[in-house]
Amino acid sequence: MKKLRSSSSWLPTLLFLLLVFGTMQFVSSLNLISVYWQQVFMSACIMAISALGLNLIYGYTGLFHLGQAAFYGIGAYTSALITYYWSRMGPKLPIDFLGLHFDLSMTAMFLLALLAGALMAAIVAYLIGLPVLRLTGDYFCIASLGFNVIVYVLFNNADRLIPVMKGARGMVGIPRWTSWPWVFIFTVLALFGMRNLVYSSVGRAIISIREDEDAADVMGIDTAKYRTLAFVIGSLYAGLAGGLYAHLYTFLHPTCFAWIKSCDPFLIVVFGGAGGMTGTIVASLVWTFILEGLRVLLPRGFESWRYVIYPLIMLMIMLFRPGGILGRRELGFLKPKGIEVARVERVPAAASAGSDRPEERGSKDVSSED
Amino acid sequence: MTYFLQQVVNGLQLGFVYILMALGYTMVYGVLRLINFAHADVFMVGAFLSYYIITRFHLGFLPAVLTSIVGCGILGMVIERIAYKPLRNAPRVCSLVTALSMSIFLEYFTALNFIFGPDYITYERPIKAIHWDLGGVRITNILLIIIGGSVLMIAFLYYIVHRTKMGKAMRAVAYDKDTARLMGINVDSIISLTFAIGSGMAGVGAVMYCLAYPQIWTFMGIMPGFKAFTAAVLGGIGNLAGAFVGSLIIGQIEVLTTGFIPSGSILRDAICCSVLILVLMFKPTGLFGKRE
Amino acid sequence: MMNRKIIAISIAILALSLVVSCALVEPAAKEPIMFAIVGPLSGDVKLFGEGNRDGAIIAIDEWNEKGGVLGRKIEYILGDSKCDSKEASDVGNKVIFEDKVKFIIGGVCSSESIPISNISNPNKVLQISGQSTNPAVTINPDGSNKEYVFRTCFLDSVQGYADAKFNIEDLGCKKAAILYDVGNDYVRGLAEFYRDAFKELGGEVAVFEAYAKDDTDFSALMTKVIDSGADVLFLPDYYPKANLIGAQAEEKGYAGIIQGADGWQEPKLDVTVLDGSYFSSHYSPYDPRPIVKDFLKRFNEKFGKDAEFCAVQAYDSMNAILMAIENAGTDDPEKVKDELAKLEWEGIAGDYKFDEHGDPIKTLHIHKVDKDTDIGYSYTKGVPGVRP
């Protein structure tokens, strides 16, 4: 599996990342930004990870997936259960290293829990994918929605099996271990991982499935395998994001993982431009800040207008830029160097062939150029 | 035994209530390949309009139904013009996003105090409820009205789709939009018409629903919408007969699960969805769906 | 090209953090005392949040008219938590860290109050809720008390027991059917405590079934209830579900008694459909004490609508904190909480005092729904609200 490296752009990339990290650390340690905005920013990054996963599933593979919140929840609850018990019963190993105080055993378990949450989401995705991934287009959509509902009902009743999950009452007592450095590290790792995946031969196979599944088949690409792979990895991302979420908000309620919440990452992916990583990240930030910004900006007595204005904004943006704010354009180190991957040029929407080609197999979303 | 029969009767009522909404979803999908998330909220608006007719203007059942049909039909057409038509040549998913946005907007906007308000309002039934006990099984006039009304609407729809020129044009557009245009059909009008009829169906469905479950609020459309949509997909989305059968099946599953499985009531959504997934595994395009 | 983009984005991020931090540069400590009133101000239970807000506001205005507290004016900010735990967490963070508030009235839903209490308690911000009944609001997961968190509504254990006792001893019921919302810990808690008490007092629980919040079709459940032969149906949900289930109960021919809880005490309860049912509540408009009639009249004049239990609870909560601040002589939450813990006062709901967890000990009022009265219900009796 050959990875493409954009060797010429690693220095600016590194500087940029350091700048972002440094700025946040700076403003948070001097309390220039309140804990409130720090949490908002962190939750935007966590949403970005989940949206990146969905971008892989929808943007790159073309699977219409409205069940991302289910995997988010699986990751959240799994990691929460592990850390809940460990933080109470596990041995402690306090370390004092270069002025950094932390507990080695707790930190290690946190990472393990996040990993476990992500893996659990991936395993469940694999299992549900076996029957469901054969479905196409809108049927896959409704099946993923249905799966989300099933998982939601399970969460609501989980306290019969595992009382500490407290079902519909909400799980409490999760240690608050997510902090800005962790969120940053995981977001960057997620981005790098996604970028390398997408520009590798695996990624090219996945994209070919989106563009024309029959042609891909003919070229010898095992479409079933790659679809499953994309679905599993996308859900892995969701599970990781869920774990980070659980340890930031420390309270899990099944309503956070209902099917209507799956629409959020989906909106973000489309809003940012499906099939583009930069767009997804930018859209996550913009989306979160629109919602929180409205909370802050709306005058007293107009709180209920938040969810009136937000969908109008979404509507406007979709009407004027149906390809999403960034489309498939990538920026910085996310740009492919070397071999061009099915780069498609901007074509005015009216002149495009239109996406209503008769769907031979009940459709992959043959998205038109942005 | 009477217990079982009574539950079956309950399921029939529920199933028929879903049919009209499911028909709306299926019609719009057939023509535009779009899952119209805003359909559930058009349904909600219809319920509120009929409520105002009955309570404020003190008119009866029929004016309420008519107002609901007309109001929903117009709203459906307006939504189509604003949110879907401009994106007809864009990827389908963009219309999905606008559909979701319209749905959220309608729910929260109507919840504002000066529109419908956020409260749960008790719907006054315009007809007195009468019941008969047949061998231990209780049948109400509401059940009969619901079944009668739905069957009437289905017959009407069938007539339009299969016996009129307009219907022929609708089927043509559903089959292949571009060729239909080449044949001289005004695709835009036909699409608007489809939305109008589908939404009108939702309007009737809304009044039926309120007769059975006399409570309205601005988020009332979400669950019935989801169930009706599931029913439409179960039967094969795009297929009218499928919507009919699917709704009846979902109605029975919901009620029989609650009636016979301990704690069935909270599991019923999961069971409905599991049945759906199972059916899709064996028939990937739904029970009556065609592979195109 | 690319470098320019990177620079542009870096500047944007810097600008964002600067703009945000500028908005937060606070002038020197303000004179007035700030309260945060938090509740669902949008979404499906908006009415409860609005009641909570209005009850608190009328209390604040009354105190301000008399010169404020400790000679300082009282001001407030609102937070919309939408009865959602994530939103509540964000709002909690905002009011505590950004607005630097030291007193919180709220949340309304337990799913709001719990996450907020997890932020307020460790940060020494005093929080009092008038409506959240989940035990986890005032108790930490390890069982220790959250010293800065109080509530003025009784716990489910108290209400459930009182209702069961009333049904069995006063009404002679023998078989109960219980329907509860699986997703609402308040309703569910009440149902479970009622069930346990009903069995303990010698009754039989024939049906104990849950439904989901969004369910509207209760035909199957009602058929099950009627088939079981239950003579009392316990419906502790809020008035919308009570109306809906009551209507379907009537339609299906249920002939027994229906018992409700404090969520029924709303002007919008459908008294025609629920005529003859009973419910327990925090306060009674039939209370002969003049402060009750006075308050209801003033509230109506000020807001143009009737007060309901969220408003009454918020009013009592607000008064409690303000009295505690007066007694403490300072607005330092550390001192105020101690005063609040020992406060005994008379509220709209009756006499209050707090137990060691910050939960109230007060009277429970039982009413009967009567469509021939002005307000829709009549007074039955008052019972002491103590844990059995």
PDB file of C-alpha atoms in Angstrom, chain B residues 3 6-7 10 13-14 108 111-113 118-120 122 125 138 140 142 209 211-215 217 219 223-224 227 254-255 258-266 268-269, chain C residues 42-47 50 82 180 182 208-221 223-224 227 239-244 247-248 250-253 268-270:
ATOM      1  CA  TYR B   3     -57.894  -9.800  23.970  1.00  0.00           C
ATOM      2  CA  GLN B   6     -59.067  -6.316  20.405  1.00  0.00           C
ATOM      3  CA  GLN B   7     -55.356  -5.779  19.886  1.00  0.00           C
ATOM      4  CA  ASN B  10     -56.173  -1.505  17.704  1.00  0.00           C
ATOM      5  CA  GLN B  13     -56.671   1.687  13.528  1.00  0.00           C
ATOM      6  CA  LEU B  14     -53.010   2.542  13.891  1.00  0.00           C
ATOM      7  CA  TYR B 108     -39.367  25.441  16.030  1.00  0.00           C
ATOM      8  CA  ALA B 111     -43.470  26.579  18.430  1.00  0.00           C
ATOM      9  CA  LEU B 112     -42.882  30.294  18.884  1.00  0.00           C
ATOM     10  CA  ASN B 113     -45.460  31.883  21.108  1.00  0.00           C
ATOM     11  CA  PRO B 118     -45.000  25.249  22.310  1.00  0.00           C
ATOM     12  CA  ASP B 119     -47.779  23.705  24.291  1.00  0.00           C
ATOM     13  CA  TYR B 120     -49.470  20.339  23.970  1.00  0.00           C
ATOM     14  CA  THR B 122     -55.951  18.930  23.549  1.00  0.00           C
ATOM     15  CA  ARG B 125     -63.091  15.869  18.630  1.00  0.00           C
ATOM     16  CA  ARG B 138     -64.856  -2.755  21.272  1.00  0.00           C
ATOM     17  CA  THR B 140     -65.679   2.812  17.877  1.00  0.00           C
ATOM     18  CA  ILE B 142     -63.654   6.693  15.161  1.00  0.00           C
ATOM     19  CA  TYR B 209     -54.718  10.981  13.551  1.00  0.00           C
ATOM     20  CA  LEU B 211     -59.453  11.871  16.017  1.00  0.00           C
ATOM     21  CA  ALA B 212     -57.679   8.851  17.390  1.00  0.00           C
ATOM     22  CA  TYR B 213     -55.036  10.622  19.462  1.00  0.00           C
ATOM     23  CA  PRO B 214     -56.506  13.951  20.491  1.00  0.00           C
ATOM     24  CA  GLN B 215     -53.396  15.937  21.219  1.00  0.00           C
ATOM     25  CA  TRP B 217     -48.063  19.994  19.440  1.00  0.00           C
ATOM     26  CA  PHE B 219     -43.202  18.227  17.294  1.00  0.00           C
ATOM     27  CA  MET B 223     -42.696   9.851  15.381  1.00  0.00           C
ATOM     28  CA  PRO B 224     -45.679   9.139  13.129  1.00  0.00           C
ATOM     29  CA  LYS B 227     -43.173   5.121  11.409  1.00  0.00           C
ATOM     30  CA  GLU B 254     -46.534  -2.087  17.126  1.00  0.00           C
ATOM     31  CA  VAL B 255     -49.709  -3.144  18.821  1.00  0.00           C
ATOM     32  CA  THR B 258     -47.060  -4.014  23.215  1.00  0.00           C
ATOM     33  CA  GLY B 259     -49.900  -6.351  23.914  1.00  0.00           C
ATOM     34  CA  PHE B 260     -48.072  -9.622  24.149  1.00  0.00           C
ATOM     35  CA  ILE B 261     -44.441  -9.040  24.981  1.00  0.00           C
ATOM     36  CA  PRO B 262     -43.652  -7.908  28.526  1.00  0.00           C
ATOM     37  CA  SER B 263     -42.200  -4.410  28.295  1.00  0.00           C
ATOM     38  CA  GLY B 264     -43.128  -4.572  24.663  1.00  0.00           C
ATOM     39  CA  SER B 265     -44.146  -0.980  24.607  1.00  0.00           C
ATOM     40  CA  ILE B 266     -40.618   0.327  24.912  1.00  0.00           C
ATOM     41  CA  ARG B 268     -41.656  -1.773  19.834  1.00  0.00           C
ATOM     42  CA  ASP B 269     -39.656   0.794  17.911  1.00  0.00           C
TER      43      ASP B 269
ATOM     44  CA  SER C  42     -37.081  26.234  23.831  1.00  0.00           C
ATOM     45  CA  GLY C  43     -38.003  22.771  22.712  1.00  0.00           C
ATOM     46  CA  ASP C  44     -40.883  20.595  23.752  1.00  0.00           C
ATOM     47  CA  VAL C  45     -41.039  21.381  27.472  1.00  0.00           C
ATOM     48  CA  LYS C  46     -40.593  25.092  26.983  1.00  0.00           C
ATOM     49  CA  LEU C  47     -43.627  25.808  29.158  1.00  0.00           C
ATOM     50  CA  GLU C  50     -40.950  29.580  31.169  1.00  0.00           C
ATOM     51  CA  LYS C  82     -33.652  22.583  26.422  1.00  0.00           C
ATOM     52  CA  TYR C 180     -44.704   5.298  33.115  1.00  0.00           C
ATOM     53  CA  VAL C 182     -39.218   4.975  30.449  1.00  0.00           C
ATOM     54  CA  PHE C 208     -46.238  -2.260  35.362  1.00  0.00           C
ATOM     55  CA  GLU C 209     -45.520  -1.073  31.841  1.00  0.00           C
ATOM     56  CA  ALA C 210     -43.354   1.576  30.295  1.00  0.00           C
ATOM     57  CA  TYR C 211     -43.914   3.653  27.192  1.00  0.00           C
ATOM     58  CA  ALA C 212     -41.641   5.972  25.274  1.00  0.00           C
ATOM     59  CA  LYS C 213     -42.010   9.715  25.480  1.00  0.00           C
ATOM     60  CA  ASP C 214     -43.070  10.115  21.878  1.00  0.00           C
ATOM     61  CA  ASP C 215     -45.665   7.359  21.951  1.00  0.00           C
ATOM     62  CA  THR C 216     -49.166   8.513  21.170  1.00  0.00           C
ATOM     63  CA  ASP C 217     -50.948   5.257  20.600  1.00  0.00           C
ATOM     64  CA  PHE C 218     -51.922   3.750  23.925  1.00  0.00           C
ATOM     65  CA  SER C 219     -54.678   1.525  22.653  1.00  0.00           C
ATOM     66  CA  ALA C 220     -52.666  -1.633  23.147  1.00  0.00           C
ATOM     67  CA  LEU C 221     -51.567  -0.677  26.654  1.00  0.00           C
ATOM     68  CA  THR C 223     -56.506  -2.848  26.479  1.00  0.00           C
ATOM     69  CA  LYS C 224     -53.910  -4.625  28.599  1.00  0.00           C
ATOM     70  CA  ASP C 227     -57.991  -6.766  30.747  1.00  0.00           C
ATOM     71  CA  TYR C 239     -50.288  16.767  32.007  1.00  0.00           C
ATOM     72  CA  PRO C 240     -49.861  16.247  28.223  1.00  0.00           C
ATOM     73  CA  LYS C 241     -49.473  12.510  28.577  1.00  0.00           C
ATOM     74  CA  ALA C 242     -52.118  12.443  31.288  1.00  0.00           C
ATOM     75  CA  ASN C 243     -54.534  14.125  28.876  1.00  0.00           C
ATOM     76  CA  LEU C 244     -53.690  11.796  26.028  1.00  0.00           C
ATOM     77  CA  ALA C 247     -58.678  10.294  26.635  1.00  0.00           C
ATOM     78  CA  GLN C 248     -57.773   6.864  25.362  1.00  0.00           C
ATOM     79  CA  GLU C 250     -62.073   6.762  28.475  1.00  0.00           C
ATOM     80  CA  GLU C 251     -62.433   5.665  24.875  1.00  0.00           C
ATOM     81  CA  LYS C 252     -61.473   2.117  25.638  1.00  0.00           C
ATOM     82  CA  GLY C 253     -63.876   1.993  28.558  1.00  0.00           C
ATOM     83  CA  LYS C 268     -54.124  22.881  30.706  1.00  0.00           C
ATOM     84  CA  LEU C 269     -55.051  19.574  32.321  1.00  0.00           C
ATOM     85  CA  ASP C 270     -58.032  18.142  30.493  1.00  0.00           C
TER      86      ASP C 270
END
